[in-house]
Amino acid sequence: MRILSVFGLLLLLFGHTVQAFTLVPNRAKFPVNNVTIRIAGNDCSNNSLSPARLLDLGLDAMDEYWNRVPTSAMKITGGSVDAAIDVSGDTLSAALAKAPGNTILIGCSADTTMFDDVSILGVGTIGTNEQGQISGALLVNDALIAGENHVASLADSLLRAVLAHESGHALGIGHSGNPVALMYYSIGGKIQERLTQDDYDALTYLYPRPSKIAGCGQVTEVKDGGAGLSFVLMICVGFLVIVVLKPSYNV
Ligand SMILES: [Zn+2]
């Protein structure tokens, strides 16, 4: 019975991770569980957003998506506009260099080497800034391609979904193979109003909330015989399987 139960658990985990999340290629993550938003001070020339609007949309996006993961300790709260930061012509790596440590910098860029197609709404990443600190950066498409900018016509709900998706990259999450996940590479044809279990798993993997369940080392404290012991052992096996298997699906 115990063998069958463990096998069933493994099957469940395998089945669950077939279209699992990935991490960003450099495997960076914040060293803290509380990150703030910083908005670049430059105006957006072509997409009708402003730094103040980006701050409102960004904070709302965090509350609507990533701050709702009960199994993760990560919280993205608070933010401000920094008039001294200008990313108007920056590539993503140039913007990342300017992002203060432990913040996600959000701004508008009209760089057409990066935004060479109107269908690219935004880009996001995480890495090391010019002070050697871990930070995240997220740029919204402010370029004009053949006189067009698609960000300018997006509804607020879709703008929040775009900011949440790119913030996922800025937190260290790569693209998911699951088409219903927020972190799927395309949001065309759907409005992603909430995270899926796959997105939950990604954030929880990077920033887990401390477990209240007794650890493996406390297995001897179980007093109710074989059934209780096997239950705790299964939890330990499940934990190890998650830790070992998840990275194999990363890009
Ligand atoms: Zn993406």
Short mmCIF file of C-alpha atoms in Angstrom, two decimals, residues 60-72 74-76 193-196 200 203-204 209:
data_model
loop_
_atom_site.label_atom_id
_atom_site.label_comp_id
_atom_site.label_asym_id
_atom_site.label_seq_id
_atom_site.Cartn_x
_atom_site.Cartn_y
_atom_site.Cartn_z
CA ASP A 60 -2.33 47.08 -9.49
CA ALA A 61 -0.77 44.34 -11.63
CA MET A 62 1.33 43.08 -8.72
CA ASP A 63 -1.69 42.96 -6.42
CA GLU A 64 -3.85 41.32 -9.06
CA TYR A 65 -1.31 38.63 -9.94
CA TRP A 66 1.97 37.90 -8.12
CA ASN A 67 1.01 39.13 -4.64
CA ARG A 68 -1.80 36.55 -4.56
CA VAL A 69 0.33 33.43 -4.38
CA PRO A 70 -0.26 32.04 -0.87
CA THR A 71 2.56 29.50 -1.09
CA SER A 72 5.22 32.11 -1.96
CA MET A 74 7.53 37.08 -2.41
CA LYS A 75 5.63 40.35 -2.21
CA ILE A 76 6.05 43.30 -4.59
CA GLU A 193 -7.11 37.77 -15.61
CA ARG A 194 -5.39 35.59 -13.06
CA LEU A 195 -2.44 33.31 -12.46
CA THR A 196 -2.66 29.58 -13.07
CA TYR A 200 1.98 29.71 -8.69
CA LEU A 203 6.98 31.82 -8.00
CA THR A 204 6.83 29.32 -5.15
CA ARG A 209 7.05 30.38 1.92
#
